Amino acid sequence: MQAVRLDDDVEWVMDPDNAGARDRQLLLIFNGMPVTHALPLKKSNNGGRREMKRWKQKWAARDAIDRDDPAVLPPAVRGQHALFPMKRTSLSIDTVRRVLTRPLGGYEAAVAEAASFARDYGLSDAWVRKVAEMIRLALAVRDAEGHDLVPEEMLDELPNFWTAVGKILTRAGMLGTQQGPAPLRRKRPPRSGYVGTLPPPPPHPPRSCRDCDAWLSGIRRQRCTACQGWRGKRNRPVGRCERCHREGLPLKDGRCRGCCLHLYLHGPAADEEPFTQLWIADPLTAGLRILKGHLGYQPSNDHVERARRIDERRAARSQLVPQLALPGQEMLFTTRRDWTPLLDLDRSVQSLPELTEPASRLADEFTTMMRDQQWAMNQKVVNGRTLTILLSWLGADAPILEADAVELARQDTNLSAKRVCQFLKARGMLVEDPSLHRDRDQEWIDQALAKLPEQIATEVQAWVTVMRGQGRREHEARGYDSIRRYFSGFLAVLEEWIADGVTSLREISHDDVKKAIGDREGYAARYRHGALRSLFRGLRQEQLVFQNPTRGVIVSKNTTLPPSIPSDVLAGLLDQASSAAARLILALAAVHALPGHDIRHLLTQDLSLSKGRLIVRRGLRRHTIYLEEFTHRLAAEWTAERHRRWPGSTNPYLLVSQQTAMDPDYPPVNTTMLKHVGRAMKLSLSELRQDRILHEARTSGDPLRLMRLFGISDTTTMRYISAAHPEKTARLPR
């Protein structure tokens, strides 16, 4: 037996064309190892099953009967419309395999766009292959319908990845406009603990109940619910019915359940009739309710409750009338609109009243805006349905109350009001509600004050007034976010004092403040001391306390050395970033030491690629960053990427996301986006910033250079200089 060279023959063996039956199968036999059946040579412990499955797929694809079946999705004449359009329900992966070699216009460009999409979002090559199959299926359906572009409603017919395919076709310019009403967002099937290749069991064919012959449809039981309850009664004899003469049925007075029901409805004279009235087996039908109390069958509470709800919905359907608002009509009094009866009805758009002509124009304009701004498919469905409900029931002749739109969205998780309200506001069709636009920090402060005793709450409210610049002495007003940070610092202390019986802050002494601060160390002690000092200074200014108990309380300040990041961690940091925005964020933090707040609020107009500089706005001050070649290249890549993905965005901030790019309120990106970038690197942006400043302090040792290079204050500069060169700032003994 000759030796077999694995490195030369492994590719030959793995090729399905060469893996057919041969005259002799060679095996590798090793001492101490049993002889096993032949497997692909690339099989390993972790990826062996995956390689085996891929090898089987290649084998099955090669032996497919017809990979371009003309009977599957035959191409139609372009421009020819169907007489009876119908929704396709049988599209699956088998359909893709039967059109696998069919030439489709634009398929290569769409697959290339899918690969670019996967790189932007950090998706795998296996995901690209799966999405490419759905793209092929969508283009085949397009050709079968005779369209030049893929209609948007056809995406709902895809078995998988319909949202991703919609985004990719939009980026490739192959997605057409919506021809009909927006489809409801499909619910994904629940995940099962079993992962296998067996197909789901087919639906059970229609049949009759074994006991009463009632019609069963789609129920995997042998008897209807009523007959199951009839059989569940104890001490009920089983035998031959005296009327229908059937065997093995539970009897009451010699009659089966079907005969008892027939006699109750048609009278005793029906006992001689040679037939029995048949029913449709439904636990909510009138037949079940008639049997209640008469034949001894008691339906469950769930069935009775469901029957009651159906009756209420049917009654509500006949009573609901669209309340179209009339222009110029004023409200006598305001009240909360209850959308529950409407949402309990059928959820399809067809069940809503027909839109008026102005409302239809407004809905079409909203649809055009969503398409131009490249909204995600789920956002189109959610927001489009919200606007359709509002316009169908309130009309478009008068402005819509913002409270009505928000209340509607609160009733259903599949509805959203924010973007709908922004769209209506831009067109003068929204009556804003001031209560919905209160500052979040102000609401938190009001809720915290409501939980305090009356006297202490009055004193703390006076401090809030001072912080807002409305006290006895005029000064610059603080924002509610800053007031909330101070409030959070001393709120726990107030709760402890209240638990000890304190009724007014005038009772607090110097020792009480020292005891409250003594429970903390380091930064926590300094944070609590600063909050209490601000509180009692404001009360002393308003003459609500006799003296400031925080006066003379000193908290030691420990200067800690900022941690230094190892060089092996910094190496290859940008290679781990998944997007152009993430790479720019890392460069601004690790090279130019910008804090997260400054990065989020950078403006596009302050970036000049031609001059190679970036201006950072810090209140009334300006800090200019001169971009080196590396950061300049990353900034150019991000601006090109932003224009390609959101060409119609008017957000003034340099960094935008999928949520903020087309938001009419022009918000900056959330802090979650920056945290996600740092979490992927297992480093925070503040650590990168501190490491950069500390490295520069160790290299140069010049405080002025640090202040000019990073735009930091003299206090912060000296802290880094002291940490990097303690010998330069150490105090000599007297």
XYZ file of C-alpha atoms in Angstrom:
734
model
C 0.000 0.000 0.000
C 1.432 3.351 -1.052
C 1.517 6.350 1.257
C -1.051 9.069 0.738
C 0.040 12.716 0.822
C -2.651 14.651 2.662
C -1.520 18.125 1.655
C -1.847 17.318 -2.063
C -5.043 15.280 -1.961
C -7.171 17.104 0.578
C -8.616 19.563 -1.927
C -9.207 16.753 -4.418
C -11.140 14.721 -1.839
C -13.192 17.723 -0.662
C -14.370 18.497 -4.203
C -17.881 16.991 -4.621
C -17.142 16.218 -8.290
C -14.367 13.858 -7.191
C -16.152 12.412 -4.162
C -18.205 9.807 -5.979
C -18.001 6.047 -5.539
C -14.608 4.511 -6.384
C -13.362 0.966 -6.799
C -11.410 1.038 -3.561
C -11.675 3.287 -0.505
C -8.359 3.873 1.227
C -8.277 4.315 5.007
C -5.679 5.731 7.370
C -4.919 3.295 10.195
C -3.049 4.445 13.314
C -1.916 2.364 16.234
C -4.239 2.720 19.218
C -7.084 4.357 17.239
C -10.192 2.500 16.000
C -11.121 2.438 12.334
C -14.051 4.779 11.609
C -16.167 5.579 8.580
C -14.901 8.016 5.966
C -15.377 11.727 6.723
C -14.136 14.950 5.074
C -10.510 15.548 5.933
C -11.201 19.131 7.044
C -13.373 17.966 9.937
C -12.269 19.304 13.338
C -13.711 19.220 16.821
C -15.276 22.690 16.635
C -16.027 23.258 12.963
C -16.377 19.669 11.762
C -20.165 19.655 11.646
C -20.183 22.951 9.809
C -17.695 21.676 7.200
C -19.671 18.454 6.828
C -22.900 20.357 6.299
C -21.273 22.671 3.727
C -19.873 19.641 1.895
C -23.337 18.034 1.806
C -24.878 21.265 0.495
C -22.380 21.347 -2.385
C -23.162 17.725 -3.147
C -26.951 18.359 -3.091
C -26.596 21.461 -5.276
C -24.592 19.517 -7.846
C -27.188 16.744 -8.007
C -30.192 19.104 -8.122
C -32.752 18.150 -10.758
C -33.119 21.602 -12.287
C -31.363 24.730 -11.018
C -33.261 26.993 -13.438
C -36.752 25.583 -13.512
C -38.830 27.585 -16.044
C -41.994 26.642 -14.141
C -40.817 28.463 -11.000
C -41.318 32.250 -11.091
C -41.346 32.530 -14.903
C -40.319 36.027 -16.061
C -43.180 38.209 -17.268
C -43.266 40.949 -19.861
C -41.923 44.201 -18.456
C -44.631 46.750 -17.811
C -47.486 44.218 -17.994
C -49.740 44.428 -14.917
C -51.419 41.421 -13.337
C -55.198 41.233 -13.618
C -55.605 39.676 -10.176
C -52.588 40.467 -7.934
C -52.145 37.868 -5.204
C -49.709 37.546 -2.321
C -47.207 34.717 -2.657
C -47.077 32.421 0.362
C -44.908 29.513 -0.810
C -41.531 31.238 -1.195
C -38.792 29.323 0.601
C -35.154 28.293 0.311
C -36.245 25.506 -2.061
C -37.538 28.191 -4.418
C -34.087 29.808 -4.374
C -32.390 26.542 -5.303
C -34.672 26.121 -8.304
C -33.623 29.522 -9.714
C -29.991 29.280 -8.573
C -28.427 29.654 -12.047
C -30.992 32.029 -13.537
C -29.419 35.305 -14.746
C -30.970 38.242 -12.886
C -30.322 41.861 -13.681
C -28.534 43.739 -10.900
C -27.824 40.656 -8.778
C -24.033 41.127 -8.708
C -24.370 44.796 -7.744
C -26.819 43.938 -4.959
C -24.529 41.231 -3.565
C -21.615 43.678 -3.595
C -23.775 46.163 -1.708
C -24.667 43.407 0.780
C -20.971 42.789 1.416
C -20.457 46.519 2.020
C -23.465 46.524 4.347
C -21.985 43.603 6.299
C -18.664 45.421 6.698
C -20.441 48.514 8.027
C -22.285 46.543 10.704
C -19.653 43.883 11.456
C -21.609 40.918 10.051
C -20.107 37.597 8.965
C -19.621 36.088 5.503
C -22.236 33.442 6.303
C -24.772 36.237 6.832
C -23.884 37.674 3.407
C -24.494 34.287 1.763
C -27.903 33.928 3.418
C -28.945 37.459 2.465
C -27.718 36.891 -1.098
C -30.195 34.011 -1.382
C -33.059 36.295 -0.317
C -31.853 38.977 -2.766
C -31.940 36.412 -5.581
C -35.474 35.456 -4.542
C -36.612 39.105 -4.450
C -35.170 39.810 -7.914
C -36.781 36.645 -9.284
C -40.156 37.792 -7.939
C -39.525 41.205 -9.520
C -38.997 39.663 -12.929
C -42.027 37.383 -12.443
C -44.206 40.431 -11.745
C -42.813 42.398 -14.690
C -41.444 45.337 -12.667
C -38.259 47.305 -13.212
C -37.688 47.702 -9.456
C -38.608 45.497 -6.515
C -41.880 46.826 -5.044
C -41.613 47.495 -1.327
C -44.578 45.304 -0.370
C -42.888 42.267 -1.975
C -40.316 42.233 0.831
C -42.996 40.977 3.188
C -43.220 37.778 1.115
C -39.585 36.802 1.803
C -39.183 34.020 4.385
C -36.148 35.648 6.088
C -34.065 38.846 6.226
C -36.773 41.065 4.691
C -35.582 44.155 6.630
C -31.930 43.723 5.634
C -32.848 43.036 1.996
C -34.923 46.223 1.944
C -32.004 48.315 3.223
C -29.553 46.741 0.769
C -31.833 47.195 -2.239
C -32.431 50.795 -1.194
C -28.697 51.459 -1.084
C -28.321 49.780 -4.485
C -31.202 51.804 -5.973
C -33.301 48.707 -6.757
C -36.235 49.187 -4.346
C -39.347 50.727 -5.835
C -42.195 52.597 -4.228
C -44.998 50.964 -2.310
C -47.941 50.056 -4.541
C -50.480 49.308 -1.779
C -51.093 49.847 1.948
C -48.229 49.217 4.351
C -48.252 45.590 5.544
C -48.269 44.784 9.216
C -44.925 43.962 10.742
C -44.643 40.208 10.912
C -43.879 38.537 14.201
C -40.930 36.201 14.143
C -41.712 32.653 15.216
C -40.629 31.815 18.783
C -37.297 30.120 19.177
C -37.398 26.440 19.934
C -34.996 24.448 22.006
C -34.752 21.835 19.208
C -32.397 22.664 16.364
C -32.715 20.190 13.547
C -33.436 19.806 9.869
C -36.831 18.129 10.100
C -39.628 20.157 8.458
C -42.576 21.269 10.625
C -45.520 18.848 10.719
C -48.233 19.592 8.140
C -51.520 21.098 9.377
C -54.143 18.558 10.355
C -56.823 18.135 7.662
C -60.437 19.105 8.486
C -62.499 16.360 10.094
C -65.483 15.750 12.358
C -65.719 15.316 16.116
C -65.880 11.635 17.089
C -68.812 12.183 19.477
C -71.077 14.884 17.973
C -69.827 14.980 14.335
C -69.220 18.739 14.634
C -66.878 20.230 12.037
C -63.251 20.586 13.224
C -60.747 22.678 11.277
C -57.064 23.036 12.140
C -57.468 21.475 15.618
C -55.217 18.559 16.541
C -57.794 16.819 18.687
C -60.216 13.980 18.093
C -63.086 15.671 19.921
C -64.305 19.239 20.231
C -63.972 21.179 23.474
C -67.640 20.727 24.386
C -67.514 16.950 23.996
C -64.322 16.753 26.025
C -66.098 18.527 28.851
C -69.147 16.264 28.380
C -66.957 13.175 28.721
C -65.235 14.643 31.770
C -68.398 14.445 33.866
C -68.230 11.595 36.367
C -70.896 8.932 36.807
C -72.033 9.410 33.215
C -72.723 6.025 31.613
C -71.190 5.120 28.266
C -73.241 3.079 25.834
C -75.582 3.132 22.842
C -77.656 6.286 22.171
C -81.381 5.519 22.013
C -81.951 8.093 19.270
C -78.980 7.986 16.870
C -78.023 4.376 17.831
C -74.269 5.082 17.968
C -72.075 3.072 20.289
C -69.524 4.121 22.928
C -70.914 7.606 23.722
C -71.431 9.186 27.172
C -75.201 9.422 27.751
C -77.649 11.526 29.722
C -81.168 10.105 29.977
C -80.194 7.657 27.229
C -79.213 10.413 24.771
C -75.751 11.537 23.568
C -74.670 15.158 23.613
C -75.498 15.805 19.939
C -79.022 14.450 20.313
C -79.600 16.360 23.570
C -78.634 19.604 21.888
C -80.844 18.845 18.881
C -83.854 18.127 21.092
C -83.319 21.266 23.153
C -83.273 23.507 20.077
C -86.039 21.839 18.035
C -88.332 20.530 20.790
C -89.463 17.029 21.881
C -91.084 16.420 18.476
C -87.585 16.189 16.956
C -87.009 12.916 18.845
C -88.556 11.000 15.942
C -86.563 12.803 13.246
C -84.010 10.593 11.472
C -81.277 13.314 11.418
C -79.298 15.498 13.854
C -78.360 19.166 13.440
C -74.596 19.561 12.849
C -72.484 22.422 14.252
C -69.113 24.054 13.659
C -66.949 23.105 16.628
C -66.093 26.391 18.349
C -66.116 26.869 22.117
C -67.427 30.386 21.584
C -70.466 29.584 19.467
C -74.043 29.873 20.594
C -74.346 26.096 20.875
C -71.928 26.003 23.805
C -73.737 28.793 25.633
C -77.106 27.060 25.145
C -75.730 23.888 26.695
C -74.606 25.773 29.810
C -76.818 24.754 32.703
C -79.148 22.660 30.518
C -77.062 19.645 29.614
C -74.849 19.738 32.679
C -71.806 21.104 30.760
C -70.117 24.108 32.390
C -67.685 25.943 30.073
C -64.467 27.231 31.600
C -64.146 30.820 32.788
C -61.629 31.531 30.021
C -64.128 30.505 27.337
C -66.876 32.623 28.865
C -64.535 35.615 29.161
C -63.429 35.270 25.537
C -67.036 35.083 24.402
C -67.858 38.229 26.353
C -64.935 40.121 24.811
C -65.957 39.114 21.294
C -69.486 40.361 21.918
C -68.155 43.660 23.239
C -65.862 44.120 20.229
C -68.666 43.414 17.801
C -70.844 45.943 19.594
C -68.019 48.483 19.651
C -67.417 48.004 15.909
C -70.933 49.147 15.142
C -70.724 52.112 17.546
C -67.306 53.544 16.565
C -67.676 56.496 14.217
C -64.738 58.599 12.947
C -64.547 61.881 14.876
C -63.182 64.156 12.170
C -61.977 67.473 13.567
C -63.491 70.561 11.932
C -61.323 73.612 11.165
C -61.937 76.474 13.589
C -63.913 74.349 16.033
C -62.722 74.913 19.599
C -62.906 72.389 22.439
C -65.315 73.003 25.299
C -63.037 71.079 27.680
C -60.038 68.764 27.267
C -60.146 65.078 28.155
C -58.028 62.025 27.565
C -58.941 60.173 24.381
C -59.397 56.421 24.855
C -58.027 54.483 21.862
C -58.586 51.047 23.408
C -61.855 50.178 21.563
C -60.241 51.041 18.240
C -57.082 49.020 18.889
C -59.119 46.021 20.026
C -60.652 45.784 16.561
C -59.038 44.169 13.573
C -55.447 45.492 13.282
C -55.366 45.626 9.503
C -55.362 48.953 7.705
C -58.404 47.911 5.660
C -60.606 47.976 8.774
C -60.016 51.705 9.231
C -62.308 54.312 7.651
C -61.334 55.621 4.255
C -59.012 58.620 4.290
C -60.298 61.967 3.123
C -58.569 63.658 0.213
C -56.425 66.020 2.379
C -55.551 63.136 4.700
C -54.576 60.936 1.751
C -52.249 63.638 0.401
C -50.641 64.018 3.824
C -50.144 60.243 4.149
C -48.570 60.081 0.662
C -46.223 62.903 1.584
C -45.177 61.029 4.723
C -44.534 57.875 2.692
C -42.391 59.817 0.211
C -40.399 61.381 3.041
C -39.715 57.968 4.616
C -38.509 56.599 1.272
C -36.285 59.606 0.533
C -34.722 59.472 3.991
C -34.159 55.685 3.708
C -36.000 54.709 6.863
C -35.756 51.126 8.056
C -38.636 48.845 7.107
C -39.872 48.399 10.683
C -39.879 52.166 11.250
C -41.874 52.692 8.066
C -44.522 50.222 9.196
C -44.761 51.501 12.792
C -44.873 55.222 11.997
C -46.979 54.805 8.856
C -49.654 52.910 10.734
C -49.702 55.512 13.533
C -50.290 58.339 11.079
C -52.921 56.316 9.197
C -54.940 55.739 12.379
C -54.751 59.409 13.350
C -55.769 60.668 9.914
C -58.550 58.121 9.441
C -60.232 58.949 12.759
C -59.378 62.632 13.180
C -58.928 63.812 9.598
C -56.487 66.381 8.231
C -58.732 69.457 8.101
C -57.634 70.668 11.541
C -54.414 70.290 13.573
C -54.065 67.120 15.641
C -53.413 67.233 19.375
C -49.992 65.946 20.358
C -51.538 64.340 23.446
C -53.785 62.195 21.194
C -50.824 60.890 19.183
C -48.762 60.129 22.293
C -51.696 58.398 24.003
C -52.268 56.263 20.901
C -48.617 55.128 20.866
C -48.763 54.249 24.570
C -51.614 51.813 23.941
C -49.675 49.619 21.492
C -45.991 48.710 21.326
C -46.245 48.480 17.516
C -46.998 52.206 17.243
C -44.706 55.222 17.584
C -45.534 58.915 17.917
C -42.234 60.829 17.993
C -41.482 61.031 14.262
C -45.161 61.384 13.389
C -45.423 64.414 15.673
C -42.262 65.889 14.155
C -43.715 65.447 10.662
C -47.029 67.077 11.636
C -45.279 69.930 13.469
C -43.168 70.790 10.412
C -46.400 71.196 8.409
C -48.340 73.150 11.025
C -50.678 70.228 11.754
C -49.792 69.661 15.434
C -51.016 71.304 18.642
C -48.136 70.814 21.077
C -48.697 69.837 24.695
C -46.289 71.689 27.050
C -46.563 68.952 29.675
C -44.910 66.497 27.277
C -41.811 68.688 26.790
C -40.682 69.192 30.368
C -37.023 68.695 31.211
C -36.310 65.184 32.490
C -34.012 66.483 35.222
C -36.656 68.993 36.326
C -39.225 66.217 36.597
C -36.803 64.154 38.697
C -36.250 67.116 41.046
C -40.002 67.699 41.434
C -40.572 64.023 42.220
C -37.775 64.007 44.793
C -39.170 67.148 46.477
C -42.626 65.587 46.666
C -41.238 62.716 48.787
C -39.685 65.036 51.416
C -41.506 66.492 54.456
C -43.175 69.837 53.830
C -40.744 72.050 55.789
C -37.572 70.459 54.397
C -39.059 70.394 50.879
C -39.743 74.152 51.137
C -36.143 74.822 52.158
C -34.693 72.652 49.391
C -37.022 74.345 46.866
C -35.555 77.685 47.960
C -32.087 76.300 47.208
C -33.272 75.220 43.730
C -34.538 78.755 43.154
C -31.119 80.158 44.094
C -29.392 77.733 41.716
C -31.676 78.895 38.911
C -30.483 82.485 39.470
C -33.783 83.734 40.913
C -32.750 84.299 44.547
C -32.022 87.472 46.490
C -28.768 87.929 44.581
C -28.667 87.699 40.827
C -26.106 85.349 39.278
C -25.769 82.975 36.343
C -28.446 80.278 36.329
C -27.429 76.637 36.592
C -29.035 73.993 34.385
C -31.368 71.387 35.818
C -28.819 68.679 35.014
C -26.255 70.379 37.264
C -28.860 70.920 40.009
C -29.795 67.254 39.826
C -26.173 66.193 40.345
C -25.934 68.329 43.499
C -29.354 67.109 44.670
C -28.293 63.478 44.220
C -25.208 64.181 46.341
C -27.087 65.204 49.504
C -30.420 63.379 49.051
C -29.218 60.300 50.948
C -28.016 62.538 53.808
C -31.416 64.259 54.006
C -33.137 60.878 54.256
C -30.846 59.871 57.126
C -31.506 63.134 58.970
C -35.266 62.782 58.459
C -35.118 59.235 59.834
C -33.342 60.641 62.955
C -36.226 63.081 63.566
C -34.937 66.268 61.908
C -37.853 68.515 60.840
C -35.895 71.532 59.506
C -32.420 72.126 58.136
C -31.945 74.814 60.803
C -31.377 71.986 63.271
C -28.262 70.735 61.435
C -24.990 71.455 63.232
C -21.330 71.382 62.289
C -20.915 67.933 63.860
C -23.832 66.534 61.834
C -22.133 67.594 58.605
C -18.773 66.099 59.664
C -20.490 62.836 60.598
C -22.285 62.667 57.215
C -19.050 63.259 55.308
C -17.005 60.953 57.537
C -18.895 57.934 56.224
C -17.277 58.414 52.831
C -13.705 58.430 51.510
C -11.942 59.883 48.504
C -14.067 61.168 45.659
C -17.346 60.143 47.345
C -16.497 62.309 50.393
C -15.558 65.313 48.242
C -18.742 64.874 46.158
C -20.988 64.834 49.242
C -19.115 67.760 50.825
C -19.534 69.913 47.725
C -23.256 69.137 47.503
C -23.918 69.998 51.185
C -21.818 73.154 50.911
C -23.883 74.327 47.917
C -27.143 73.580 49.789
C -26.332 75.522 52.956
C -24.727 78.414 51.070
C -27.981 78.912 49.191
C -30.059 78.697 52.371
C -27.731 81.163 54.112
C -28.108 83.565 51.171
C -31.898 83.369 51.463
C -31.604 83.804 55.276
C -33.338 80.485 55.974
C -30.566 79.213 58.298
C -28.667 81.140 60.950
C -25.220 79.845 60.038
C -23.528 77.638 57.458
C -22.727 74.314 59.176
C -20.327 73.304 56.369
C -18.029 76.220 57.131
C -14.692 74.940 58.339
C -15.231 71.348 57.167
C -12.157 70.233 55.200
C -11.933 67.094 53.089
C -8.467 65.879 52.157
C -7.770 65.674 48.452
C -5.802 62.652 47.250
C -4.146 63.104 43.873
C -4.183 59.757 42.104
C -1.923 58.801 39.232
C -3.900 58.273 35.998
C -3.447 54.674 34.843
C -1.163 54.035 31.902
C -2.386 51.705 29.158
C 0.129 49.055 28.001
C 1.495 49.435 24.495
C 0.369 45.974 23.420
C -3.226 46.976 24.219
C -2.987 50.149 22.152
C -1.467 48.285 19.207
C -4.076 47.378 16.630
C -6.781 49.378 18.414
C -8.158 50.916 15.228
C -8.183 47.566 13.452
C -10.825 46.379 15.912
C -13.176 49.280 15.112
C -16.143 48.167 13.021
C -17.074 51.470 11.329
C -15.601 54.747 10.107
C -17.347 56.636 12.927
C -15.787 54.355 15.551
C -12.304 54.859 14.097
C -12.732 58.652 14.136
C -13.970 58.583 17.742
C -10.950 56.542 18.819
C -8.566 58.918 17.049
C -10.110 62.001 18.655
C -9.894 60.423 22.120
C -6.538 58.634 21.872
C -4.614 61.200 19.771
C -6.197 64.580 20.569
C -7.514 63.728 24.076
C -11.027 65.034 23.505
C -13.596 64.140 26.194
C -16.832 62.390 25.260
C -18.976 65.534 25.617
C -16.821 67.433 23.125
C -16.812 64.538 20.643
C -20.629 64.270 20.695
C -21.105 68.034 20.127
C -18.598 68.583 17.311
C -20.212 70.523 14.437
C -19.784 69.706 10.775
C -19.177 73.364 9.911
C -16.224 73.452 12.318
C -14.377 70.738 10.358
C -12.224 72.086 7.515
C -10.492 69.325 5.584
C -8.902 71.805 3.184
C -7.244 73.715 6.060
C -6.705 70.586 8.142
C -8.232 71.847 11.359
C -11.139 71.161 13.695
C -12.648 73.720 16.088
C -14.038 72.500 19.428
C -16.680 74.745 21.029
C -16.521 74.945 24.822
C -19.023 77.587 25.837
C -17.626 80.936 24.790
C -14.137 79.502 24.346
C -12.762 77.841 21.205
C -10.083 75.156 21.009
C -8.467 74.551 17.612
C -7.148 71.103 16.704
C -4.702 70.868 13.799
C -5.277 67.511 12.145
C -2.286 65.375 11.282
C -2.397 63.065 8.261
C -3.803 60.082 10.177
C -6.786 61.869 11.776
C -7.369 63.853 8.559
C -7.768 60.606 6.609
C -10.205 59.173 9.173
C -12.270 62.374 9.156
C -12.444 62.312 5.347
C -13.554 58.662 5.388
C -16.338 59.417 7.884
C -17.665 62.449 6.000
C -17.795 60.400 2.797
C -19.523 57.533 4.602
C -22.051 59.914 6.188
C -22.924 61.495 2.849
C -23.295 58.086 1.214
C -25.622 56.697 3.901
C -27.647 59.852 4.665
C -27.356 62.257 1.737
C -30.433 64.202 2.892
C -29.357 64.652 6.510
C -29.339 68.240 7.813
C -28.141 67.400 11.326
C -25.462 69.995 12.198
C -23.383 67.619 14.331
C -20.394 65.848 12.822
C -21.264 62.441 14.301
C -24.725 61.058 13.546
C -26.369 57.668 13.908
C -29.301 55.837 12.372
C -31.603 57.497 14.918
C -30.261 61.080 14.825
C -29.329 61.505 11.141
C -32.861 62.345 9.947
C -34.352 63.528 13.262
C -35.947 66.990 12.752
C -34.950 67.979 16.307
C -31.261 67.646 15.334
C -30.030 65.909 18.524
C -26.414 64.826 19.066
C -25.548 61.157 19.269
C -26.254 59.427 22.549
C -23.553 58.535 25.044
C -24.435 54.890 24.407
C -22.752 55.121 21.002
C -19.449 56.204 22.593
C -19.733 53.572 25.325
C -20.310 50.907 22.673
C -17.095 51.920 20.908
C -15.109 51.675 24.139
C -16.800 48.437 25.195
C -15.737 46.772 21.965
C -12.120 47.733 22.728
C -12.477 46.792 26.441
C -11.306 50.342 27.221
C -13.186 53.521 28.042
C -12.606 56.726 26.109
C -11.677 58.527 29.336
C -8.843 56.027 29.894
C -7.544 56.663 26.378
C -7.731 60.424 26.955
C -5.889 60.242 30.298
C -3.202 58.003 28.824
C -2.602 60.467 25.975
C -2.257 63.506 28.277
C -0.047 61.592 30.720
C 2.230 60.451 27.876
C 2.612 64.016 26.642
C 3.306 65.233 30.189
C 6.068 62.638 30.622
C 7.568 63.457 27.224
C 7.647 67.258 27.371
C 7.008 68.269 30.989
C 5.891 71.724 29.799
C 2.566 72.845 31.343
C 1.971 75.495 28.689
C 2.373 72.945 25.929
C -0.287 70.733 27.512
C -2.702 73.646 27.899
C -2.295 74.715 24.269
C -2.256 71.213 22.809
C -5.297 69.801 24.622
C -7.150 72.950 25.731
C -7.246 71.901 29.402
C -7.203 74.172 32.463
C -4.148 75.014 34.543
C -5.410 72.904 37.474
C -5.813 69.819 35.303
C -2.445 70.464 33.666
C -0.595 70.615 36.963
C -2.260 67.419 38.151
C -0.813 65.547 35.155
C 2.588 67.263 35.500
C 2.708 66.280 39.173
C 1.835 62.693 38.323
C 4.426 62.491 35.516
C 7.248 64.472 37.248
C 6.728 64.445 41.008
C 10.281 65.711 41.545
C 9.409 69.046 39.854
C 6.411 69.839 42.048
C 7.440 68.303 45.379
C 7.568 70.714 48.304
C 10.908 71.026 50.054
C 10.957 70.759 53.866
C 11.355 74.046 55.717
